[in-house]
Structure formats: C-alpha cells, structure tokens
Coordinates of C-alpha atoms in Angstrom, one line a residue:
Chain A
M1 CA 8.2 -76.4 168.4
N2 CA 9.3 -77.4 171.8
W3 CA 8.4 -77.0 175.5
T4 CA 11.0 -76.3 178.2
S5 CA 10.7 -77.7 181.7
S6 CA 9.2 -74.4 182.9
D7 CA 6.6 -74.6 180.1
I8 CA 5.7 -78.1 181.2
D9 CA 5.7 -77.1 184.9
Q10 CA 3.3 -74.3 184.2
R11 CA 0.9 -76.7 182.4
L12 CA 1.2 -79.2 185.2
D13 CA 0.3 -76.5 187.8
T14 CA -2.8 -75.7 185.9
M15 CA -3.7 -79.3 185.4
A16 CA -3.3 -80.1 189.1
D17 CA -5.6 -77.2 190.0
A18 CA -8.2 -78.3 187.4
L19 CA -7.9 -81.9 188.6
R20 CA -8.4 -80.9 192.3
Q21 CA -11.5 -78.9 191.3
R22 CA -12.9 -81.6 189.2
L23 CA -12.5 -84.2 191.9
E24 CA -14.1 -81.8 194.5
Q25 CA -17.0 -81.3 192.2
G26 CA -17.5 -85.0 192.0
G27 CA -17.3 -85.3 195.8
I28 CA -14.2 -87.5 195.4
Q29 CA -11.8 -87.3 198.4
D30 CA -10.0 -90.7 198.1
F31 CA -8.6 -91.7 194.8
A32 CA -5.6 -93.4 193.2
M33 CA -3.5 -92.3 190.3
V34 CA -2.4 -94.6 187.5
G35 CA 0.3 -93.6 184.9
I36 CA 0.6 -95.4 181.6
H37 CA 4.3 -96.4 180.8
S38 CA 6.5 -94.5 180.3
G39 CA 5.5 -90.8 179.7
G40 CA 2.2 -91.2 181.6
V41 CA 4.0 -92.4 184.7
W42 CA 6.2 -89.3 184.6
V43 CA 3.2 -87.0 184.3
A44 CA 1.4 -88.8 187.0
E45 CA 4.4 -88.5 189.4
A46 CA 4.6 -84.8 188.7
L47 CA 0.9 -84.2 189.3
R48 CA 1.0 -86.3 192.5
Q49 CA 3.8 -84.1 193.8
R50 CA 1.5 -81.1 193.4
L51 CA -1.5 -82.8 195.0
S52 CA -0.3 -85.1 197.8
D53 CA 2.4 -87.6 198.5
E54 CA -0.2 -89.9 200.1
I55 CA -2.1 -90.6 196.9
P56 CA -1.4 -94.3 195.8
L57 CA 0.3 -94.4 192.5
G58 CA 0.1 -97.3 190.1
T59 CA 1.7 -98.0 186.7
L60 CA 0.3 -99.7 183.7
D61 CA 2.0 -101.3 180.7
I62 CA -0.7 -101.9 178.2
S63 CA 1.5 -104.1 175.9
F64 CA -0.6 -107.2 176.6
Y65 CA -3.8 -105.3 175.7
R66 CA -2.8 -103.6 172.5
D67 CA -5.2 -104.2 169.6
D68 CA -2.2 -104.2 167.1
F69 CA -0.3 -107.0 168.9
T70 CA -0.6 -109.4 166.0
H71 CA 0.8 -106.9 163.5
R72 CA 3.6 -105.4 165.7
G73 CA 4.4 -108.2 168.1
L74 CA 5.3 -108.0 171.8
H75 CA 7.0 -104.7 172.7
P76 CA 10.6 -105.6 173.6
N77 CA 10.6 -103.5 176.7
V78 CA 7.4 -104.5 178.4
K79 CA 7.3 -103.4 182.0
P80 CA 5.2 -105.1 184.7
S81 CA 2.0 -103.4 185.6
Q82 CA 1.9 -102.5 189.3
L83 CA -1.2 -101.4 191.1
P84 CA -0.4 -101.2 194.8
F85 CA -4.1 -100.7 195.8
E86 CA -7.5 -102.4 195.3
V87 CA -8.9 -101.3 191.9
E88 CA -12.4 -102.6 193.0
G89 CA -14.5 -99.6 194.1
T90 CA -11.6 -97.0 193.8
H91 CA -11.8 -93.7 192.0
I92 CA -9.0 -93.7 189.5
V93 CA -7.2 -90.8 187.8
L94 CA -5.7 -92.3 184.7
V95 CA -2.8 -90.3 183.3
D96 CA -1.0 -90.4 179.9
D97 CA 1.4 -88.0 178.3
V98 CA -0.1 -87.8 174.8
L99 CA -3.6 -88.6 173.8
M100 CA -4.1 -89.4 170.1
T101 CA -6.1 -92.2 168.6
G102 CA -7.6 -93.3 172.0
R103 CA -6.5 -96.9 171.6
T104 CA -4.0 -96.8 174.4
I105 CA -6.7 -95.5 176.7
R106 CA -9.1 -98.2 175.7
A107 CA -6.4 -100.8 176.3
A108 CA -5.6 -99.2 179.7
M109 CA -9.3 -99.3 180.8
N110 CA -9.6 -102.9 179.7
E111 CA -6.5 -103.8 181.8
L112 CA -7.8 -101.8 184.8
F113 CA -11.1 -103.7 184.7
D114 CA -9.2 -107.0 184.8
F115 CA -8.0 -106.0 188.2
G116 CA -11.4 -104.9 189.4
R117 CA -14.3 -102.6 188.9
P118 CA -13.2 -99.0 189.6
A119 CA -15.8 -96.6 191.1
S120 CA -14.9 -94.1 188.4
I121 CA -12.1 -93.2 186.0
V122 CA -11.0 -89.6 185.2
L123 CA -8.7 -89.2 182.2
V124 CA -5.8 -86.7 182.3
A125 CA -3.4 -86.1 179.4
L126 CA -0.6 -83.5 179.1
F127 CA -1.1 -83.2 175.3
D128 CA -4.1 -83.9 173.1
I129 CA -3.0 -84.0 169.5
G130 CA -6.3 -85.1 167.9
H131 CA -6.6 -87.8 165.2
R132 CA -9.1 -89.7 167.5
Q133 CA -10.3 -93.1 166.3
L134 CA -12.4 -93.9 169.3
P135 CA -15.0 -92.0 171.4
I136 CA -12.6 -91.1 174.2
C137 CA -11.8 -87.6 175.5
A138 CA -9.6 -86.3 178.3
D139 CA -11.3 -84.7 181.3
I140 CA -8.2 -82.7 182.1
C141 CA -5.7 -81.7 179.4
G142 CA -2.6 -79.5 179.5
Q143 CA -2.6 -78.4 175.9
T144 CA -4.5 -79.2 172.8
L145 CA -2.6 -79.2 169.5
A146 CA -3.7 -79.6 165.9
L147 CA -0.8 -81.5 164.4
P148 CA -0.5 -82.8 160.8
P149 CA -0.6 -86.7 160.7
H150 CA 3.2 -87.0 160.3
Q151 CA 4.0 -85.1 163.5
R152 CA 4.0 -86.3 167.1
V153 CA 4.8 -84.9 170.5
E154 CA 7.6 -86.6 172.4
L155 CA 7.9 -86.1 176.1
R156 CA 11.4 -86.3 177.6
G157 CA 11.9 -87.3 181.3
P158 CA 11.5 -88.4 184.0
A159 CA 12.7 -85.1 185.5
P160 CA 12.8 -82.4 184.5
L161 CA 10.1 -82.9 181.9
A162 CA 10.4 -81.3 178.5
A163 CA 8.7 -82.0 175.1
D164 CA 9.4 -81.6 171.4
I165 CA 7.5 -82.0 168.2
I166 CA 9.0 -84.8 166.2
E167 CA 8.6 -85.9 162.5
M168 CA 7.5 -89.5 162.0
T169 CA 9.5 -91.3 159.4
P170 CA 7.2 -93.4 157.2
A171 CA 7.4 -97.1 158.3
Chain B
M1 CA 11.5 -143.0 163.1
I2 CA 11.3 -139.4 161.8
H3 CA 14.4 -138.1 160.3
S4 CA 14.7 -134.4 159.6
P5 CA 17.8 -132.3 159.6
P6 CA 17.6 -129.9 162.5
S7 CA 18.2 -126.5 161.0
A8 CA 18.2 -123.5 163.3
N9 CA 17.0 -120.9 160.8
I10 CA 13.5 -122.3 160.2
Q11 CA 12.9 -120.9 163.7
L12 CA 13.2 -117.3 162.6
T13 CA 11.4 -114.9 160.3
A14 CA 13.3 -113.1 157.6
D15 CA 13.8 -110.2 160.0
G16 CA 15.1 -112.4 162.8
R17 CA 12.0 -112.7 164.9
L18 CA 10.9 -116.0 166.6
K19 CA 8.6 -118.0 164.4
H20 CA 8.9 -121.5 165.8
F21 CA 10.8 -122.4 169.0
L22 CA 12.4 -125.8 168.4
S23 CA 15.9 -125.5 169.9
V24 CA 18.0 -123.0 171.8
E25 CA 21.0 -124.0 169.7
G26 CA 21.9 -121.4 167.0
L27 CA 19.6 -118.6 168.4
P28 CA 21.2 -115.2 169.0
R29 CA 21.8 -114.0 172.6
S30 CA 19.5 -111.0 172.0
L31 CA 16.5 -113.3 171.2
L32 CA 17.1 -115.4 174.4
E33 CA 17.2 -112.1 176.4
E34 CA 14.0 -111.0 174.7
I35 CA 12.3 -114.2 175.9
L36 CA 13.6 -113.6 179.4
D37 CA 12.6 -110.0 179.5
G38 CA 9.1 -110.8 178.1
A39 CA 8.7 -113.5 180.8
A40 CA 9.5 -111.0 183.5
S41 CA 6.3 -109.1 182.7
F42 CA 4.3 -112.3 182.4
V43 CA 5.4 -113.3 186.0
E44 CA 3.5 -110.2 187.2
V45 CA 0.3 -111.4 185.4
G46 CA 0.5 -114.7 187.3
G47 CA 0.4 -112.7 190.6
R48 CA -2.9 -110.9 189.7
S49 CA -6.3 -112.0 191.0
I50 CA -7.4 -112.3 187.4
K51 CA -4.5 -114.2 185.8
K52 CA -5.4 -113.5 182.2
V53 CA -4.4 -111.1 179.5
P54 CA -6.1 -110.9 176.0
L55 CA -3.0 -111.2 173.9
L56 CA -3.9 -114.5 172.1
R57 CA -7.7 -114.2 172.3
G58 CA -9.2 -116.2 169.4
K59 CA -6.1 -118.3 168.8
T60 CA -6.2 -122.0 169.0
V61 CA -3.3 -123.8 170.6
V62 CA -3.0 -127.6 170.3
N63 CA -1.0 -129.7 172.7
L64 CA 0.3 -132.6 170.7
F65 CA 1.9 -134.9 173.2
F66 CA 3.2 -138.2 171.7
E67 CA 4.9 -138.9 175.1
P68 CA 3.3 -138.7 178.5
S69 CA 3.8 -135.5 180.5
T70 CA 2.0 -133.9 183.3
R71 CA 4.0 -130.8 184.3
T72 CA 5.1 -129.6 180.9
R73 CA 1.7 -130.2 179.3
S74 CA -0.2 -128.5 182.1
T75 CA 2.1 -125.5 182.3
F76 CA 1.7 -125.0 178.5
E77 CA -2.0 -125.3 178.9
L78 CA -2.1 -122.8 181.7
A79 CA 0.2 -120.4 179.8
A80 CA -2.1 -120.6 176.7
K81 CA -5.2 -120.0 178.9
R82 CA -3.6 -117.1 180.7
L83 CA -3.0 -115.6 177.2
S84 CA -6.8 -116.2 176.5
A85 CA -6.1 -118.7 173.8
D86 CA -8.3 -121.8 173.3
V87 CA -6.5 -125.0 174.1
L88 CA -7.0 -128.5 172.7
N89 CA -5.2 -131.4 174.4
I90 CA -4.6 -134.4 172.2
D91 CA -3.6 -137.6 173.9
I92 CA -1.9 -139.3 171.1
A93 CA -1.9 -142.7 172.7
K94 CA -5.7 -142.7 172.6
S95 CA -6.0 -140.9 169.2
A96 CA -6.3 -142.0 165.6
T97 CA -2.5 -142.6 165.1
S98 CA -3.1 -145.8 167.0
K99 CA -5.9 -146.5 164.4
G100 CA -3.4 -146.2 161.6
E101 CA -3.7 -142.5 160.7
T102 CA -0.4 -141.1 159.6
L103 CA 1.2 -138.1 161.4
M104 CA 0.8 -135.9 158.4
D105 CA -2.9 -136.8 158.0
M106 CA -3.4 -135.9 161.6
L107 CA -1.6 -132.6 161.3
W108 CA -3.6 -131.7 158.2
N109 CA -6.8 -132.4 160.0
L110 CA -5.7 -130.2 162.9
E111 CA -4.8 -127.4 160.4
A112 CA -8.2 -127.7 158.9
M113 CA -9.6 -126.9 162.3
A114 CA -7.8 -123.5 162.0
S115 CA -5.2 -124.2 164.7
D116 CA -2.5 -121.5 165.2
M117 CA 0.1 -123.3 167.2
F118 CA 1.2 -126.9 167.9
I119 CA 3.1 -127.7 171.1
V120 CA 4.9 -130.9 170.3
R121 CA 6.4 -133.5 172.5
H122 CA 7.8 -136.6 170.9
S123 CA 10.2 -139.5 171.8
D124 CA 12.0 -139.1 168.5
S125 CA 14.7 -136.4 168.2
G126 CA 13.8 -134.0 165.4
A127 CA 10.1 -134.7 165.3
P128 CA 9.1 -131.0 166.0
F129 CA 11.5 -129.9 163.2
F130 CA 9.7 -132.3 160.9
I131 CA 6.4 -130.9 161.8
A132 CA 7.6 -127.3 161.6
N133 CA 8.9 -128.0 158.1
H134 CA 5.5 -129.4 157.0
V135 CA 2.9 -127.2 158.6
T136 CA 1.2 -124.4 156.7
P137 CA 3.0 -121.1 157.1
Q138 CA 0.5 -119.6 159.7
V139 CA 1.1 -122.3 162.2
A140 CA 3.8 -121.9 164.9
V141 CA 5.5 -125.0 166.4
I142 CA 7.0 -125.1 169.8
N143 CA 9.1 -128.0 170.9
A144 CA 8.0 -129.4 174.3
G145 CA 10.8 -132.0 174.3
D146 CA 12.0 -134.3 171.6
G147 CA 13.9 -137.5 172.3
R148 CA 17.3 -136.8 173.7
H149 CA 17.7 -133.7 171.6
A150 CA 16.1 -130.5 173.1
H151 CA 13.7 -129.1 175.6
P152 CA 14.1 -125.4 174.9
T153 CA 11.3 -124.0 177.0
Q154 CA 12.6 -125.9 180.0
A155 CA 16.1 -124.5 179.4
M156 CA 14.7 -121.0 179.1
L157 CA 12.7 -121.3 182.4
D158 CA 15.9 -122.5 184.0
M159 CA 17.8 -119.5 182.6
Y160 CA 15.0 -117.2 183.9
T161 CA 15.4 -118.8 187.3
I162 CA 19.1 -118.3 187.3
R163 CA 18.9 -114.7 186.2
H164 CA 16.2 -114.0 188.8
Y165 CA 18.4 -115.3 191.7
K166 CA 21.9 -114.4 190.4
G167 CA 21.1 -111.2 188.5
G168 CA 22.8 -112.4 185.3
F169 CA 25.2 -114.9 183.8
E170 CA 28.5 -113.1 183.8
G171 CA 31.0 -114.9 186.0
L172 CA 28.6 -117.8 186.9
K173 CA 29.8 -121.3 187.4
V174 CA 27.0 -123.8 186.8
A175 CA 27.1 -127.6 187.5
I176 CA 24.7 -130.0 185.8
I177 CA 24.7 -133.4 187.6
G178 CA 23.5 -136.8 186.7
D179 CA 21.9 -138.5 183.7
V180 CA 23.2 -136.2 181.0
L181 CA 23.2 -139.0 178.5
H182 CA 19.4 -139.2 178.3
S183 CA 18.7 -135.6 179.0
R184 CA 17.4 -133.2 176.4
V185 CA 17.1 -130.7 179.2
A186 CA 20.8 -130.8 179.8
R187 CA 21.6 -130.3 176.2
S188 CA 19.3 -127.2 175.9
Q189 CA 20.6 -125.8 179.2
I190 CA 24.3 -126.1 178.0
H191 CA 23.5 -124.3 174.8
A192 CA 21.5 -121.6 176.6
L193 CA 24.2 -121.0 179.3
N194 CA 26.9 -120.7 176.7
I195 CA 24.9 -118.3 174.5
L196 CA 24.0 -116.2 177.5
G197 CA 27.7 -116.0 178.6
A198 CA 28.0 -118.1 181.7
E199 CA 31.6 -118.4 182.8
E200 CA 31.8 -122.1 183.1
V201 CA 29.4 -125.0 182.6
R202 CA 30.3 -128.3 184.2
V203 CA 28.7 -131.7 183.8
I204 CA 29.1 -134.2 186.7
A205 CA 28.3 -137.8 186.0
P206 CA 29.6 -141.3 185.8
K207 CA 31.2 -141.9 182.3
T208 CA 28.3 -144.3 181.4
L209 CA 25.8 -141.4 181.8
L210 CA 27.7 -139.0 179.6
P211 CA 27.5 -138.8 175.8
T212 CA 30.9 -139.3 174.2
D213 CA 31.0 -135.9 172.5
I214 CA 29.8 -133.9 175.4
E215 CA 33.0 -131.6 175.6
S216 CA 32.2 -130.3 172.1
L217 CA 29.2 -128.6 173.5
G218 CA 31.4 -126.3 175.6
V219 CA 31.4 -128.0 179.0
S220 CA 34.1 -129.3 181.4
V221 CA 33.6 -132.9 182.5
H222 CA 33.8 -134.1 186.1
T223 CA 33.3 -137.6 187.3
D224 CA 33.9 -136.7 190.9
L225 CA 31.1 -134.8 192.6
A226 CA 33.2 -132.9 195.1
S227 CA 35.6 -131.4 192.6
G228 CA 32.8 -130.7 190.1
L229 CA 30.8 -128.7 192.7
R230 CA 33.7 -126.6 193.9
D231 CA 32.7 -122.9 194.0
V232 CA 29.7 -123.3 191.8
D233 CA 26.9 -120.7 191.9
V234 CA 24.2 -122.9 190.5
V235 CA 23.6 -126.7 191.0
I236 CA 21.2 -128.4 188.6
A237 CA 20.3 -132.0 189.4
L238 CA 18.9 -134.1 186.5
R239 CA 16.3 -136.8 186.9
L240 CA 17.6 -140.3 186.6
Q241 CA 15.6 -141.5 183.6
K242 CA 14.9 -145.0 184.6
E243 CA 12.4 -145.5 181.7
R244 CA 15.2 -144.8 179.2
M245 CA 17.9 -146.7 181.0
D246 CA 19.6 -149.7 179.5
S247 CA 20.5 -152.2 182.1
A248 CA 24.3 -151.9 181.9
L249 CA 24.6 -148.1 182.5
L250 CA 24.2 -148.2 186.3
P251 CA 24.8 -150.9 188.9
S252 CA 21.8 -149.6 190.9
E253 CA 19.9 -146.5 192.0
G254 CA 21.5 -146.9 195.5
E255 CA 24.9 -146.9 193.9
F256 CA 24.1 -143.7 192.0
Y257 CA 22.9 -142.0 195.2
R258 CA 26.0 -143.1 197.1
L259 CA 28.2 -141.4 194.5
Y260 CA 26.2 -138.5 193.0
G261 CA 23.1 -138.0 195.1
L262 CA 22.8 -134.5 196.5
N263 CA 22.5 -134.0 200.2
N264 CA 23.6 -131.1 202.4
E265 CA 27.0 -132.6 203.2
R266 CA 27.9 -133.2 199.6
L267 CA 26.9 -129.7 198.6
R268 CA 29.6 -128.2 200.9
P269 CA 32.1 -127.5 198.1
A270 CA 29.5 -125.3 196.3
K271 CA 29.3 -121.6 197.2
P272 CA 27.2 -121.0 200.3
D273 CA 24.6 -119.0 198.3
A274 CA 24.4 -121.5 195.4
I275 CA 20.9 -122.3 194.3
I276 CA 19.7 -125.8 193.8
M277 CA 17.5 -126.6 190.7
H278 CA 15.9 -129.7 189.2
P279 CA 13.7 -129.9 186.1
G280 CA 11.3 -132.3 187.8
P281 CA 9.8 -134.7 188.4
I282 CA 12.3 -135.5 191.2
N283 CA 13.3 -138.9 192.4
R284 CA 13.8 -138.3 196.2
G285 CA 16.6 -140.3 197.5
V286 CA 18.0 -141.1 194.1
E287 CA 19.5 -137.9 192.6
I288 CA 18.5 -135.6 195.4
A289 CA 17.8 -135.9 199.2
S290 CA 14.6 -134.4 200.6
E291 CA 16.7 -132.2 202.9
V292 CA 18.0 -130.5 199.7
A293 CA 14.9 -130.6 197.6
D294 CA 12.9 -129.0 200.4
G295 CA 15.8 -126.9 201.8
P296 CA 16.3 -123.1 201.8
R297 CA 18.5 -123.1 198.7
S298 CA 16.1 -125.1 196.6
V299 CA 14.3 -123.1 193.9
I300 CA 12.6 -126.1 192.3
L301 CA 9.1 -124.9 192.8
H302 CA 9.9 -121.4 191.6
Q303 CA 11.1 -123.0 188.4
V304 CA 7.6 -124.3 187.8
T305 CA 6.0 -120.9 188.4
F306 CA 8.5 -119.1 186.2
G307 CA 7.9 -121.8 183.6
I308 CA 4.4 -120.6 182.9
A309 CA 5.6 -117.0 182.3
V310 CA 8.4 -118.2 180.0
R311 CA 6.0 -120.3 178.0
M312 CA 3.6 -117.3 177.8
A313 CA 6.5 -115.2 176.4
V314 CA 7.6 -117.8 173.8
M315 CA 4.0 -118.4 172.7
S316 CA 3.1 -114.8 172.2
M317 CA 6.4 -114.1 170.4
S318 CA 6.0 -116.9 168.0
I319 CA 2.4 -116.2 167.2
S320 CA 3.2 -112.6 166.4
G321 CA 6.1 -113.9 164.3
Q322 CA 3.7 -115.8 162.2
E323 CA 1.5 -112.9 161.6
S324 CA 4.2 -110.4 160.8
G325 CA 4.9 -112.4 157.6
L326 CA 7.9 -114.3 156.4

C-alpha cells in the first residue's frame, strides 16, 4: 500500500481544516507549531503552509529524551532542537508523521516542558498505526490504520510528501 | 609508576562502539566524526534556559583526579550534570591513597558504590588504561589527561572548534606552537588532525621542547616561528608547562617569548582569517600576548564552551556502549 503526494495533500487539507476548527473551538488564536524530527517537521511545514506563514515553527529532536537510550545508544544523526518562541504560556500544536507506541510523544512533551510550561498542547499525526503502549491519542489524525506488528508507515519528503508501508526486518 | 600497554581496542565494543575514551590514537575517523556530530546537538542544550537533558539520569559519574585541575574537572562535572548524572568529585590528594590505600582498593570501593563512569586524570602515562583494564565491565573510563601521553577530550573539543570555524579539515594547515615535549594535548591533537584528514600539521618549537620521535606522528617540524606560521589556517599555542620543566630546557620565559611568543606582529605570516587557539590555562606574556589572547581571531573561550558539549557526547556514547553489551 502506498500514498501518492496527492493522497497526502488531500489528507493534509482535511487535517488543516480540522485543526483550524479545533483551535477555534478552544478559543485559541495565537499558537506555535512544533514538528518532531524528521517526518513531523515535514508535516508541520505542510500544515503551516495551509494555515498561515506567520505561525512560529519549532523543531524537536527527542534523542536526548528517549526511554530506550541505554539500549540503543545515541542516535547518530541527532539534530539540535530549535524553538524560536517562548514555550512558557504558549498554545502548542505538536506534530508527528506516524503515531504508534506513544513513547516519542511522551519524550517530546518532556522536552517541551524543559523549555517552559505550555498553555496547552494539541497533538497532530498524519498516520495513527495503533500498538499504543501509553495513554496518548492524537487530537487530529490524517488516517488511522490497523497494521500488523511487522509493518510500519514510512513518510518520504520533505516535498512532495509520499508514504509507503514497509516491512520491518527482525533486529 | 603504573605500567600498562596502551592498546586502542579496549576502547571499543565488539561492534565498534565507544566503550572507554582513553586515546584518540587508533580510533576510526567515523567514530571521531560521531563525537563531533553528537557534540553539535549538545551545544544547543547549553544555550537553553534549562541546560539539562535526562540522558544519564540515575547514572553516577566519579571524577578521579590524581592531579590538580580546575577547568577540565569542572567542565566534566558540568557535562555530567547537564546529562542529569550524579557526580562525585574525589580529591585524591586528600583521600585515602594518602593513607596507604592502594589504587585498586579504592576503585573496588567506588565500584561497590555502583559507579557507572570514572573520569581519570593522572600524572603517569597509561594510568587510565590500567584502570579501564581492571574495572568491572559495566564501568566506563574516560581519560582526562595522563602524563605526557594523551588528553583525548581536549583534542576533540579542539577539533570541534576547528570544524565549527573552518567547516572541515580538508586542505587545512594547522600549527601547534610551544612546549610539545610535555604536552599530552599536542599528542592527542596531532593524532586527531591526521585521522580527520587535515592537510598539514606543523609543530613549532625549540629543539629542546620537542620529543625526538615527533616526526613519526605525522607532523612537519619548524624551529622558526615565521616559516612555521606561513599560510596556516589554525594556530594552536600550548602552555609552557613550568611545573614539568627541567632547568636546562629553556634559558628563561623571557627568552621563549622573544622567539616563540605570539603577538599580532608575529602572526602576520598566518592566513588573515586564521583562528587562534589555546588549551588553557594561558600564561599571558609567555606563550601568548594579551592582544592575541583577547583579540578578534582568538577562539579560546569558545573552546571552553564547546568542551562541555564534546564531553557530554563522549560520556553519553560510552555509557550506552557499556549497556549495549560487549
């Protein structure tokens, strides 16, 4: 199974509308977006284009916050986290490409709180493939999939975005 | 004296990851680059208002300094604290070794306290290797300077500084000036520069301050400052190590400054955009003039800042190397 760039665009359009609505309902006018490296940053950029160029966009690399660091070691391509706005008191839209166990999101929230206390966090994911291990769910999701444990979704980018289902080789 | 054959491979796990960091010598280029890349992201952590990440939470790091140090010890301590580790500083001069306890008894006691990492500085070359060879398998050892042998984290923070300002090592000419004879920093820098592919490494010093076999490390030797500095991209001044100096090596500090001390005039043969580095602590008016140390091309204080990030990278890599198994 795969998604072409127009498939992805369609989902991003729907997600942008849903996000706009969600923020309006919450009475939130000013907010910042934060993408999780690397796929989440691509999705955040694509959503921001649909919403407004003026939304501050930050990037997070959660390598220093992973709960499996001692087993897997430091990721060789750690990127600096960059949050060009005050986290304290800001409404944040946190964006990732694929939501699975929830551990990445937990790490991302821990990292955000080390920069300050956000007013709120809304979670956006392009795909939700289940297999959750923590009580975390997306507020806005492009597509929910029920994948067997050996399959993952891989996003290709940064532009245009496309996605494939890939088979995991046993480690 | 502690005698232990320095073998490079005890630093690595079976799958080539860093386990101990004892010497730059013999490590592959990819591993040195991994340290530099890791450090780049830790530099960003140092710029945050909360300068702390939870990577080494619950780990215990012991600073074992058998030789006095302020900067290296405190940057290791800060690095460990920014990784959320707990840090124990042991001032050996005041500890039980002066009451007759052997080194091994002391290490076993520290291991019994469930330590995860020893940061070792010792006046004997090879001491950190000896300790790495005798610790239990879960403990990582990092060399914070041993005798005249090696100071690998200093060399890596210098490499980070060079890469930061020069973009890479290809085509670079680097001059190391001064007391190479007593300098573990110079030895580690020379190894690192050659592994990372610098075009030319020069040492500039009077013959009395050069080890006899220095060319074998892959450097060109200059006794004249002006010719040695011609067209270099990076100038590294070394500290004149008065405390290690035998009387006959130098007529006087004034004589050294007259021939090798760096001031703006003497730096003319170097490239106009050359950066000036020094591992510290600096002897103003001995190896370097204040106009250079505090001048626009000096990156000496940036070296200190980068040093924390480089030590964070080395510490987190070697701790995870312990846990990943053999």
